[in-house]
Tab-separated table of N, CA and C in Angstrom:
chain	number	residue	atom	x	y	z
A	847	PRO	N	26.304	-11.275	169.894
A	847	PRO	CA	25.928	-11.510	168.505
A	847	PRO	C	27.129	-11.477	167.563
A	848	SER	N	28.049	-10.532	167.748
A	848	SER	CA	29.202	-10.496	166.847
A	848	SER	C	30.127	-11.688	167.091
A	849	ARG	N	30.096	-12.233	168.302
A	849	ARG	CA	30.914	-13.401	168.610
A	849	ARG	C	30.440	-14.613	167.827
A	850	HIS	N	29.122	-14.714	167.617
A	850	HIS	CA	28.588	-15.852	166.874
A	850	HIS	C	29.018	-15.817	165.409
A	851	PHE	N	29.077	-14.625	164.824
A	851	PHE	CA	29.560	-14.533	163.443
A	851	PHE	C	31.014	-14.981	163.356
A	852	TRP	N	31.808	-14.604	164.343
A	852	TRP	CA	33.198	-15.001	164.356
A	852	TRP	C	33.330	-16.506	164.523
A	853	LEU	N	32.518	-17.088	165.413
A	853	LEU	CA	32.569	-18.535	165.630
A	853	LEU	C	32.108	-19.312	164.406
A	854	SER	N	31.032	-18.856	163.782
A	854	SER	CA	30.536	-19.586	162.616
A	854	SER	C	31.513	-19.485	161.450
A	855	GLY	N	32.126	-18.320	161.264
A	855	GLY	CA	33.121	-18.182	160.202
A	855	GLY	C	34.346	-19.035	160.436
A	856	THR	N	34.774	-19.112	161.695
A	856	THR	CA	35.926	-19.944	162.035
A	856	THR	C	35.611	-21.421	161.858
A	857	ALA	N	34.415	-21.825	162.293
A	857	ALA	CA	34.023	-23.229	162.135
A	857	ALA	C	33.918	-23.613	160.664
A	858	TYR	N	33.372	-22.716	159.830
A	858	TYR	CA	33.282	-23.017	158.404
A	858	TYR	C	34.672	-23.116	157.789
A	859	THR	N	35.554	-22.217	158.170
A	859	THR	CA	36.914	-22.233	157.622
A	859	THR	C	37.641	-23.524	157.970
A	860	VAL	N	37.529	-23.947	159.206
A	860	VAL	CA	38.185	-25.194	159.627
A	860	VAL	C	37.587	-26.385	158.886
A	861	GLY	N	36.272	-26.419	158.779
A	861	GLY	CA	35.625	-27.522	158.064
A	861	GLY	C	35.954	-27.532	156.588
A	862	ALA	N	36.009	-26.353	155.974
A	862	ALA	CA	36.331	-26.278	154.544
A	862	ALA	C	37.768	-26.697	154.276
A	863	LEU	N	38.677	-26.310	155.155
A	863	LEU	CA	40.073	-26.738	154.978
A	863	LEU	C	40.228	-28.240	155.156
A	864	ALA	N	39.499	-28.806	156.121
A	864	ALA	CA	39.545	-30.266	156.301
A	864	ALA	C	38.950	-30.981	155.099
A	865	TYR	N	37.850	-30.437	154.564
A	865	TYR	CA	37.233	-31.029	153.373
A	865	TYR	C	38.172	-30.932	152.169
A	866	GLY	N	38.815	-29.781	152.002
A	866	GLY	CA	39.735	-29.617	150.886
A	866	GLY	C	40.932	-30.539	150.990
A	867	TYR	N	41.445	-30.708	152.190
A	867	TYR	CA	42.581	-31.604	152.386
A	867	TYR	C	42.198	-33.055	152.095
A	868	SER	N	41.071	-33.506	152.655
A	868	SER	CA	40.661	-34.890	152.405
A	868	SER	C	40.229	-35.092	150.959
A	869	GLY	N	39.682	-34.049	150.345
A	869	GLY	CA	39.305	-34.164	148.934
A	869	GLY	C	40.497	-34.279	148.016
A	870	THR	N	41.560	-33.536	148.303
A	870	THR	CA	42.745	-33.638	147.460
A	870	THR	C	43.458	-34.970	147.661
A	871	ILE	N	43.398	-35.509	148.848
A	871	ILE	CA	43.962	-36.849	149.045
A	871	ILE	C	43.116	-37.887	148.312
A	872	GLY	N	41.798	-37.691	148.337
A	872	GLY	CA	40.919	-38.612	147.621
A	872	GLY	C	41.108	-38.564	146.118
A	873	LEU	N	41.507	-37.404	145.584
A	873	LEU	CA	41.740	-37.296	144.142
A	873	LEU	C	42.926	-38.134	143.685
A	874	MET	N	43.855	-38.416	144.576
A	874	MET	CA	44.989	-39.245	144.190
A	874	MET	C	44.564	-40.690	143.952
A	875	PHE	N	43.518	-41.119	144.629
A	875	PHE	CA	43.084	-42.511	144.504
A	875	PHE	C	41.902	-42.676	143.566
A	876	ASN	N	41.048	-41.668	143.468
A	876	ASN	CA	39.906	-41.691	142.565
A	876	ASN	C	40.097	-40.563	141.576
A	877	LEU	N	40.405	-40.888	140.367
A	877	LEU	CA	40.770	-39.880	139.376
A	877	LEU	C	39.540	-39.258	138.717
A	878	ALA	N	38.539	-38.921	139.486
A	878	ALA	CA	37.338	-38.281	138.962
A	878	ALA	C	37.528	-36.772	139.011
A	879	HIS	N	37.549	-36.157	137.875
A	879	HIS	CA	37.763	-34.720	137.833
A	879	HIS	C	36.509	-33.941	138.173
A	880	SER	N	35.371	-34.601	138.279
A	880	SER	CA	34.145	-33.881	138.614
A	880	SER	C	34.139	-33.400	140.055
A	881	ALA	N	34.944	-33.966	140.910
A	881	ALA	CA	34.997	-33.535	142.309
A	881	ALA	C	35.824	-32.266	142.488
A	882	GLN	N	36.628	-31.906	141.511
A	882	GLN	CA	37.495	-30.748	141.666
A	882	GLN	C	36.716	-29.438	141.734
A	883	GLY	N	35.601	-29.348	141.035
A	883	GLY	CA	34.796	-28.133	141.080
A	883	GLY	C	34.223	-27.879	142.456
A	884	GLY	N	33.737	-28.921	143.097
A	884	GLY	CA	33.205	-28.771	144.452
A	884	GLY	C	34.269	-28.397	145.456
A	885	ILE	N	35.428	-29.008	145.320
A	885	ILE	CA	36.532	-28.683	146.234
A	885	ILE	C	36.972	-27.235	146.029
A	886	LEU	N	37.060	-26.804	144.783
A	886	LEU	CA	37.444	-25.422	144.500
A	886	LEU	C	36.424	-24.445	145.069
A	887	PHE	N	35.139	-24.746	144.909
A	887	PHE	CA	34.113	-23.832	145.411
A	887	PHE	C	34.109	-23.767	146.934
A	888	ILE	N	34.224	-24.906	147.591
A	888	ILE	CA	34.211	-24.921	149.060
A	888	ILE	C	35.405	-24.143	149.610
A	889	LEU	N	36.569	-24.341	149.031
A	889	LEU	CA	37.751	-23.637	149.527
A	889	LEU	C	37.697	-22.137	149.227
A	890	SER	N	37.190	-21.776	148.065
A	890	SER	CA	37.116	-20.359	147.722
A	890	SER	C	36.014	-19.633	148.470
A	891	SER	N	34.995	-20.349	148.871
A	891	SER	CA	33.901	-19.703	149.595
A	891	SER	C	34.290	-19.335	151.025
A	892	ILE	N	35.469	-19.756	151.467
A	892	ILE	CA	35.968	-19.330	152.780
A	892	ILE	C	36.022	-17.803	152.855
A	893	LEU	N	36.267	-17.155	151.719
A	893	LEU	CA	36.362	-15.700	151.706
A	893	LEU	C	35.016	-15.015	151.911
A	894	ALA	N	33.903	-15.664	151.557
A	894	ALA	CA	32.602	-14.998	151.591
A	894	ALA	C	31.667	-15.501	152.684
A	895	VAL	N	31.741	-16.753	153.053
A	895	VAL	CA	30.763	-17.327	153.982
A	895	VAL	C	30.747	-16.638	155.347
A	896	PRO	N	31.867	-16.271	155.941
A	896	PRO	CA	31.785	-15.598	157.249
A	896	PRO	C	31.026	-14.272	157.210
A	897	PHE	N	30.899	-13.638	156.055
A	897	PHE	CA	30.221	-12.349	155.955
A	897	PHE	C	28.752	-12.459	155.545
A	898	LEU	N	28.238	-13.657	155.298
A	898	LEU	CA	26.865	-13.792	154.825
A	898	LEU	C	25.838	-13.328	155.848
A	899	GLY	N	26.099	-13.444	157.123
A	899	GLY	CA	25.149	-13.028	158.143
A	899	GLY	C	25.216	-11.562	158.492
A	900	SER	N	26.158	-10.848	157.932
A	900	SER	CA	26.344	-9.441	158.256
A	900	SER	C	25.299	-8.586	157.544
A	901	GLN	N	24.819	-7.556	158.234
A	901	GLN	CA	23.869	-6.629	157.611
A	901	GLN	C	24.556	-5.775	156.544
A	902	THR	N	25.792	-5.424	156.788
A	902	THR	CA	26.504	-4.534	155.875
A	902	THR	C	27.047	-5.263	154.663
A	903	TYR	N	27.716	-6.381	154.897
A	903	TYR	CA	28.413	-7.076	153.806
A	903	TYR	C	27.694	-8.311	153.304
A	904	GLY	N	26.584	-8.702	153.913
A	904	GLY	CA	25.893	-9.933	153.549
A	904	GLY	C	25.434	-10.005	152.095
A	905	PRO	N	24.684	-8.997	151.599
A	905	PRO	CA	24.244	-9.061	150.192
A	905	PRO	C	25.410	-9.056	149.201
A	906	ARG	N	26.452	-8.292	149.517
A	906	ARG	CA	27.611	-8.251	148.626
A	906	ARG	C	28.340	-9.587	148.613
A	907	ALA	N	28.473	-10.223	149.782
A	907	ALA	CA	29.129	-11.538	149.853
A	907	ALA	C	28.302	-12.586	149.118
A	908	ALA	N	26.969	-12.502	149.222
A	908	ALA	CA	26.120	-13.463	148.520
A	908	ALA	C	26.236	-13.306	147.013
A	909	ARG	N	26.292	-12.061	146.533
A	909	ARG	CA	26.465	-11.843	145.087
A	909	ARG	C	27.810	-12.361	144.611
A	910	TRP	N	28.867	-12.103	145.391
A	910	TRP	CA	30.188	-12.583	145.001
A	910	TRP	C	30.230	-14.103	144.967
A	911	LEU	N	29.615	-14.726	145.965
A	911	LEU	CA	29.627	-16.185	146.040
A	911	LEU	C	28.861	-16.801	144.871
A	912	ARG	N	27.713	-16.230	144.538
A	912	ARG	CA	26.924	-16.730	143.406
A	912	ARG	C	27.668	-16.527	142.098
A	913	ARG	N	28.260	-15.359	141.923
A	913	ARG	CA	29.002	-15.075	140.691
A	913	ARG	C	30.217	-15.996	140.557
A	914	PHE	N	30.912	-16.232	141.648
A	914	PHE	CA	32.062	-17.129	141.601
A	914	PHE	C	31.630	-18.556	141.276
A	915	LEU	N	30.491	-18.985	141.828
A	915	LEU	CA	30.000	-20.330	141.527
A	915	LEU	C	29.735	-20.489	140.042
A	916	TYR	N	29.057	-19.507	139.454
A	916	TYR	CA	28.726	-19.620	138.034
A	916	TYR	C	29.938	-19.433	137.136
A	917	ILE	N	30.643	-18.312	137.306
A	917	ILE	CA	31.707	-17.947	136.373
A	917	ILE	C	33.022	-18.652	136.687
A	918	GLY	N	33.305	-18.883	137.956
A	918	GLY	CA	34.587	-19.456	138.321
A	918	GLY	C	34.618	-20.961	138.422
A	919	VAL	N	33.432	-21.596	138.592
A	919	VAL	CA	33.421	-23.043	138.797
A	919	VAL	C	32.582	-23.764	137.740
A	920	LEU	N	31.290	-23.466	137.659
A	920	LEU	CA	30.402	-24.258	136.807
A	920	LEU	C	30.656	-24.075	135.310
A	921	VAL	N	30.777	-22.839	134.865
A	921	VAL	CA	30.987	-22.601	133.429
A	921	VAL	C	32.287	-23.235	132.935
A	922	PRO	N	33.430	-23.045	133.604
A	922	PRO	CA	34.641	-23.712	133.096
A	922	PRO	C	34.570	-25.236	133.130
A	923	ILE	N	33.938	-25.797	134.160
A	923	ILE	CA	33.869	-27.261	134.228
A	923	ILE	C	33.044	-27.813	133.082
A	924	TYR	N	31.854	-27.251	132.847
A	924	TYR	CA	31.014	-27.769	131.769
A	924	TYR	C	31.570	-27.438	130.398
A	925	LEU	N	32.176	-26.277	130.249
A	925	LEU	CA	32.755	-25.914	128.964
A	925	LEU	C	33.901	-26.847	128.596
A	926	PHE	N	34.818	-27.059	129.518
A	926	PHE	CA	35.982	-27.885	129.198
A	926	PHE	C	35.668	-29.372	129.184
A	927	SER	N	34.606	-29.788	129.862
A	927	SER	CA	34.219	-31.193	129.711
A	927	SER	C	33.637	-31.432	128.326
A	928	GLY	N	32.939	-30.438	127.796
A	928	GLY	CA	32.452	-30.558	126.415
A	928	GLY	C	33.573	-30.512	125.401
A	929	VAL	N	34.557	-29.660	125.643
A	929	VAL	CA	35.698	-29.562	124.729
A	929	VAL	C	36.529	-30.843	124.769
A	930	SER	N	36.682	-31.430	125.951
A	930	SER	CA	37.473	-32.652	126.029
A	930	SER	C	36.765	-33.832	125.384
A	931	LYS	N	35.458	-33.759	125.275
A	931	LYS	CA	34.733	-34.832	124.587
A	931	LYS	C	35.079	-34.861	123.109
A	932	PHE	N	35.385	-33.702	122.536
A	932	PHE	CA	35.857	-33.678	121.150
A	932	PHE	C	37.156	-34.455	121.011
A	933	ARG	N	37.982	-34.369	122.024
A	933	ARG	CA	39.273	-35.055	121.975
A	933	ARG	C	39.111	-36.568	121.987
A	934	TYR	N	38.184	-37.059	122.778
A	934	TYR	CA	38.030	-38.513	122.912
A	934	TYR	C	37.092	-39.119	121.885
A	935	LYS	N	36.031	-38.423	121.562
A	935	LYS	CA	35.038	-39.005	120.656
A	935	LYS	C	35.161	-38.523	119.222
A	936	GLY	N	35.743	-37.373	119.025
A	936	GLY	CA	35.867	-36.829	117.681
A	936	GLY	C	34.755	-35.838	117.386
A	937	VAL	N	34.996	-35.018	116.388
A	937	VAL	CA	34.063	-33.940	116.062
A	937	VAL	C	32.784	-34.485	115.441
A	938	MET	N	32.892	-35.391	114.516
A	938	MET	CA	31.708	-35.861	113.791
A	938	MET	C	30.749	-36.648	114.694
A	939	SER	N	31.271	-37.476	115.591
A	939	SER	CA	30.368	-38.221	116.464
A	939	SER	C	29.705	-37.303	117.489
A	940	ASN	N	30.358	-36.222	117.869
A	940	ASN	CA	29.728	-35.259	118.765
A	940	ASN	C	28.644	-34.459	118.059
A	941	LEU	N	28.899	-34.053	116.836
A	941	LEU	CA	27.913	-33.264	116.108
A	941	LEU	C	26.727	-34.109	115.664
A	942	SER	N	26.941	-35.375	115.356
A	942	SER	CA	25.844	-36.225	114.924
A	942	SER	C	25.012	-36.761	116.081
A	943	GLY	N	25.550	-36.715	117.297
A	943	GLY	CA	24.825	-37.240	118.444
A	943	GLY	C	24.994	-38.731	118.624
A	944	TYR	N	25.952	-39.327	117.949
A	944	TYR	CA	26.187	-40.775	118.034
A	944	TYR	C	26.635	-41.191	119.432
A	945	TRP	N	27.321	-40.347	120.140
A	945	TRP	CA	27.847	-40.677	121.462
A	945	TRP	C	26.758	-40.797	122.505
A	946	ILE	N	25.589	-40.257	122.246
A	946	ILE	CA	24.497	-40.338	123.214
A	946	ILE	C	23.980	-41.746	123.208
């Protein structure tokens, strides 16, 4: 049983590193910044995913992973995408809803 946790953690780590590598190469050709949040989350979750099946560390790893998703990835992406819209569209068109 402990061998399976080691194998699953290793397989996830290898897959996440391959995804991160191919994602960063893809960012050079497709300049979509929306993919960066997913790449950041997948690579950072390497620290927590191997422990999710553990009886001792599983709930703590799940809380850390959820907190990192919200505070470390989603909130900054949506906050700064809204702030950058002020730069491109202007304050008045954002407040009036003209851009919608």
